Amino acid sequence: MVGPSMAGDQPLPHRSCDLTLNPKELLGSTVLDNASAIGLFLRNPADVEAITAGYRALRRSRGLWTAPIFSGPLMPLAGDELIDAFLLRLSCDLMIVSGDDQLRQLEAMTSLWPAELKKPRLIATGFCFPAIPPTPPSPKPMLVALLQHDIPTHLGAKEQLIRLLQRWGREQTDWTVVLQPDHPWSSARSFADDQINNPPNVVEAAPEQMLGLLSRCTACLSVSSPWSLAAMMWGRIPIVVGDYGIQAEQHTTNFFGCGAMHRLRDLGGLHKLQELPLVNQGWLEAMGGGIEDGPLRLLISLDSLSSGTTAP
Amino acid sequence: MNRPLKLLLIADSDSQLLACEALCRCQTARPVEFTINVIPRDGTPQHILQRMGHLGTLWRQNLARLLNNPKLLQFDAVGVFLTGSKLNDIRIALERHQQRPKLFCGFNGVVLEHFVEGISWRLGYDLICLSGPRDRDALNQLVAKTPFAQQQTVLTGLQRNGTIEALSPAGQRPKRLVFAEQVVMPSSARDRAEMVKILAELAIRSPNWEVLIKPRITPGDATFHDVDTHISTTLSQTLGVPPVNLKLDYRPLPDLLRKAPLMATISSTAFFDALDFGCRPIAMNDLGLHASHGSHVFAGSGVWRSLRDVPNLDELEQEHPEPNPEWLNWMGYSERYGAGDLFEALENLKPASTTGITHCGYPTNTQSSFNQLRVGAEAAICTGDWRGAADLLTQAAQMRPQHRGVARRVAAVSCQNPLLRRIGLILSYRDLG
């Protein structure tokens, strides 16, 4: 595993890189010489094209074969976001998407494209977290609120959401409300403007606790965090906040049809959460939840690509 | 049986009006009486309004006045060609009536972006008009396994000009390439300058041809998109003095297309109009494959090609470029799809529902429009439903906590003292149109 050093605390358990290197510096190193396949998962997917072009040009100039390059968004996307993600990876040999829904949409879009227009082979590999929750749910009711960095986008809306969660916590002291960042956390800053306002049962979690808490929670609330899919997969009660509409800007288009979108004013408080339905299983499966052998599918596809034109 | 179908069409921006015009021009055996309400808006092109006036009764009422017009209920069906929350305003206003006209809405032309949001605004309409199988497949995939799976749709196609009489053969037309400009495709100044440069070079390589750029709007006209720099400015800034055979031409597009053998565009719906007028269209691919240009849709057209690589327009004309028929059908350009199907579908629809759409876990954008929440709260205030008004305004405040108007209104309706509440409501009142 090669990558740049990560800034800030990550929301996932720490895993060290074998080599800390900026992706563009890879081209000048010998790291790629013995790679059988290269996966590019970059913060800025616009860099994918430059790296694939550079890698292939260097290898060909030395008369060497080129390893298949694969990439893909690590979260299920829909609509314009999915199309953008695909177009940024046209130079790859293989693109992985999460589910059959994404596969169908991209295949329909490209089915009549001219043969000379190069495009990656597509496969669906499911989600990037385990299908089975690492721990059983907590016996005491717990809501994990996944707080996103930039969403909701309206000025002050995230703070407003936190104030509402604090109020719910005060009203239902038998529940624990966890404010959990779903993104790297660069400082020990508190979510709540005034932490004194946090009742004892409203707590702020450290970033690396996210997956553990999602597996132990009773319910998971989020505007559009892709990590809420983990809670959905693990059978927890999902609440996708529908107050901000189904808008690309809020990334809520990715959750259209999930069956777990609610307006906060309809919920009324924590005590009502356990009456809410689980996720629309048909939707979840089409988004990738029905795929259990994603890594195997990837390896088989890479093997077939390696035995094709790019093989030594 | 022969009673004419009475339709009201509601539109505001120019592209919506063009969609309505296409419906009105549909030649069908069924008698249809059109009333078109054009919501007053600065910059609506006068020539379109004049044309609309010849196709039916023309109304110019704003939404608030229109929704209170008792004549609204006398139509058999109301077609809404508006965007976002305005789609909701009309649907919700009509659903308050026990017996209401059937409601349909359209997506204009080729949908290149925001399909999911667009569908979310439209769910709950009795009928959604789509262009072709591409749109229908996408909608079906989106609503599959949801409570909206039964949403009714009809394909009205992209043959918007009906049968055109007396078209002259391409060989007898003046040697002209019409370029259908779009205001935001591409949107960056750099790409727009590049586009103009490529057209100028093509004009220089083809001295016996005219390259006519048809601007989407005249300077000062309004369209759905905000435009910073008109194409005439881009032209002069990029080229200084353009080649003599490269010109802007503001004549109506149909007039240009019927007298030209070739047209080009990045991704305009005019591509399909060109086919109606016997003009061969080309989708220009020189700016690459970008979703924001709509090029991912036109890449399958069979005529997505580089104008930079065209030696000259004589050679391009001799190639007889033809769009891929399979792609045309997929997009909706086929005699199989037309506005006649809409009229038939409207007659076959079951009586309109007055219940609206609410499914636990599946809110549409109907329940999430900031404007709709405010309008709904005002309706609740009118009936003295302070709790209902406070609920709606609280959600609006949740969406935009820093909106002072909403914050003041919440404070006013939440006031327990009737006198103070009354004063608060007077002080915080805003006309929402």
PDB file of N, CA, C and O in Angstrom, chain B residues 113-135:
ATOM      1  N   GLU B 113     -28.510  16.814 -17.171  1.00  0.00           N
ATOM      2  CA  GLU B 113     -28.039  16.875 -15.780  1.00  0.00           C
ATOM      3  C   GLU B 113     -29.236  16.857 -14.832  1.00  0.00           C
ATOM      4  O   GLU B 113     -30.366  17.119 -15.226  1.00  0.00           O
ATOM      5  N   HIS B 114     -28.940  16.606 -13.571  1.00  0.00           N
ATOM      6  CA  HIS B 114     -29.914  16.742 -12.480  1.00  0.00           C
ATOM      7  C   HIS B 114     -31.175  15.896 -12.690  1.00  0.00           C
ATOM      8  O   HIS B 114     -32.272  16.322 -12.355  1.00  0.00           O
ATOM      9  N   PHE B 115     -31.012  14.712 -13.232  1.00  0.00           N
ATOM     10  CA  PHE B 115     -32.180  13.870 -13.491  1.00  0.00           C
ATOM     11  C   PHE B 115     -32.840  13.427 -12.182  1.00  0.00           C
ATOM     12  O   PHE B 115     -34.061  13.462 -12.059  1.00  0.00           O
ATOM     13  N   VAL B 116     -32.016  13.031 -11.198  1.00  0.00           N
ATOM     14  CA  VAL B 116     -32.597  12.521  -9.948  1.00  0.00           C
ATOM     15  C   VAL B 116     -33.381  13.628  -9.236  1.00  0.00           C
ATOM     16  O   VAL B 116     -34.534  13.424  -8.821  1.00  0.00           O
ATOM     17  N   GLU B 117     -32.786  14.812  -9.147  1.00  0.00           N
ATOM     18  CA  GLU B 117     -33.495  15.919  -8.509  1.00  0.00           C
ATOM     19  C   GLU B 117     -34.767  16.249  -9.291  1.00  0.00           C
ATOM     20  O   GLU B 117     -35.828  16.472  -8.716  1.00  0.00           O
ATOM     21  N   GLY B 118     -34.625  16.266 -10.608  1.00  0.00           N
ATOM     22  CA  GLY B 118     -35.769  16.614 -11.461  1.00  0.00           C
ATOM     23  C   GLY B 118     -36.930  15.660 -11.259  1.00  0.00           C
ATOM     24  O   GLY B 118     -38.087  16.071 -11.135  1.00  0.00           O
ATOM     25  N   ILE B 119     -36.622  14.379 -11.193  1.00  0.00           N
ATOM     26  CA  ILE B 119     -37.678  13.389 -10.987  1.00  0.00           C
ATOM     27  C   ILE B 119     -38.288  13.577  -9.599  1.00  0.00           C
ATOM     28  O   ILE B 119     -39.512  13.499  -9.417  1.00  0.00           O
ATOM     29  N   SER B 120     -37.447  13.863  -8.627  1.00  0.00           N
ATOM     30  CA  SER B 120     -37.955  14.005  -7.265  1.00  0.00           C
ATOM     31  C   SER B 120     -38.959  15.153  -7.149  1.00  0.00           C
ATOM     32  O   SER B 120     -39.903  15.080  -6.373  1.00  0.00           O
ATOM     33  N   TRP B 121     -38.759  16.203  -7.917  1.00  0.00           N
ATOM     34  CA  TRP B 121     -39.736  17.299  -7.906  1.00  0.00           C
ATOM     35  C   TRP B 121     -41.033  16.900  -8.591  1.00  0.00           C
ATOM     36  O   TRP B 121     -42.087  17.465  -8.322  1.00  0.00           O
ATOM     37  N   ARG B 122     -40.946  15.951  -9.502  1.00  0.00           N
ATOM     38  CA  ARG B 122     -42.107  15.644 -10.345  1.00  0.00           C
ATOM     39  C   ARG B 122     -42.948  14.469  -9.854  1.00  0.00           C
ATOM     40  O   ARG B 122     -44.067  14.280 -10.329  1.00  0.00           O
ATOM     41  N   LEU B 123     -42.407  13.668  -8.964  1.00  0.00           N
ATOM     42  CA  LEU B 123     -43.166  12.504  -8.496  1.00  0.00           C
ATOM     43  C   LEU B 123     -44.483  12.963  -7.881  1.00  0.00           C
ATOM     44  O   LEU B 123     -44.520  13.949  -7.150  1.00  0.00           O
ATOM     45  N   GLY B 124     -45.539  12.253  -8.193  1.00  0.00           N
ATOM     46  CA  GLY B 124     -46.842  12.638  -7.678  1.00  0.00           C
ATOM     47  C   GLY B 124     -47.701  13.313  -8.730  1.00  0.00           C
ATOM     48  O   GLY B 124     -48.913  13.415  -8.561  1.00  0.00           O
ATOM     49  N   TYR B 125     -47.084  13.787  -9.812  1.00  0.00           N
ATOM     50  CA  TYR B 125     -47.886  14.272 -10.937  1.00  0.00           C
ATOM     51  C   TYR B 125     -48.605  13.072 -11.555  1.00  0.00           C
ATOM     52  O   TYR B 125     -48.081  11.952 -11.541  1.00  0.00           O
ATOM     53  N   ASP B 126     -49.795  13.289 -12.088  1.00  0.00           N
ATOM     54  CA  ASP B 126     -50.538  12.175 -12.675  1.00  0.00           C
ATOM     55  C   ASP B 126     -49.752  11.557 -13.828  1.00  0.00           C
ATOM     56  O   ASP B 126     -49.819  10.353 -14.061  1.00  0.00           O
ATOM     57  N   LEU B 127     -49.021  12.409 -14.516  1.00  0.00           N
ATOM     58  CA  LEU B 127     -48.313  11.946 -15.707  1.00  0.00           C
ATOM     59  C   LEU B 127     -47.052  12.791 -15.872  1.00  0.00           C
ATOM     60  O   LEU B 127     -47.108  14.016 -15.776  1.00  0.00           O
ATOM     61  N   ILE B 128     -45.940  12.124 -16.104  1.00  0.00           N
ATOM     62  CA  ILE B 128     -44.693  12.857 -16.379  1.00  0.00           C
ATOM     63  C   ILE B 128     -44.314  12.596 -17.834  1.00  0.00           C
ATOM     64  O   ILE B 128     -44.219  11.443 -18.255  1.00  0.00           O
ATOM     65  N   CYS B 129     -44.134  13.677 -18.595  1.00  0.00           N
ATOM     66  CA  CYS B 129     -43.707  13.518 -19.988  1.00  0.00           C
ATOM     67  C   CYS B 129     -42.191  13.349 -20.024  1.00  0.00           C
ATOM     68  O   CYS B 129     -41.461  14.121 -19.404  1.00  0.00           O
ATOM     69  N   LEU B 130     -41.759  12.351 -20.748  1.00  0.00           N
ATOM     70  CA  LEU B 130     -40.327  12.128 -20.943  1.00  0.00           C
ATOM     71  C   LEU B 130     -40.062  12.074 -22.438  1.00  0.00           C
ATOM     72  O   LEU B 130     -40.983  11.853 -23.237  1.00  0.00           O
ATOM     73  N   SER B 131     -38.806  12.241 -22.819  1.00  0.00           N
ATOM     74  CA  SER B 131     -38.515  12.297 -24.253  1.00  0.00           C
ATOM     75  C   SER B 131     -38.517  10.917 -24.897  1.00  0.00           C
ATOM     76  O   SER B 131     -39.126  10.721 -25.943  1.00  0.00           O
ATOM     77  N   GLY B 132     -37.800   9.973 -24.298  1.00  0.00           N
ATOM     78  CA  GLY B 132     -37.663   8.686 -24.974  1.00  0.00           C
ATOM     79  C   GLY B 132     -37.309   7.562 -24.025  1.00  0.00           C
ATOM     80  O   GLY B 132     -37.278   7.753 -22.805  1.00  0.00           O
ATOM     81  N   PRO B 133     -37.012   6.381 -24.597  1.00  0.00           N
ATOM     82  CA  PRO B 133     -36.709   5.217 -23.756  1.00  0.00           C
ATOM     83  C   PRO B 133     -35.545   5.448 -22.795  1.00  0.00           C
ATOM     84  O   PRO B 133     -35.510   4.887 -21.709  1.00  0.00           O
ATOM     85  N   ARG B 134     -34.586   6.285 -23.192  1.00  0.00           N
ATOM     86  CA  ARG B 134     -33.449   6.562 -22.289  1.00  0.00           C
ATOM     87  C   ARG B 134     -33.948   7.124 -20.966  1.00  0.00           C
ATOM     88  O   ARG B 134     -33.568   6.654 -19.891  1.00  0.00           O
ATOM     89  N   ASP B 135     -34.817   8.117 -21.040  1.00  0.00           N
ATOM     90  CA  ASP B 135     -35.333   8.740 -19.821  1.00  0.00           C
ATOM     91  C   ASP B 135     -36.221   7.765 -19.047  1.00  0.00           C
ATOM     92  O   ASP B 135     -36.175   7.701 -17.825  1.00  0.00           O
TER      93      ASP B 135
END
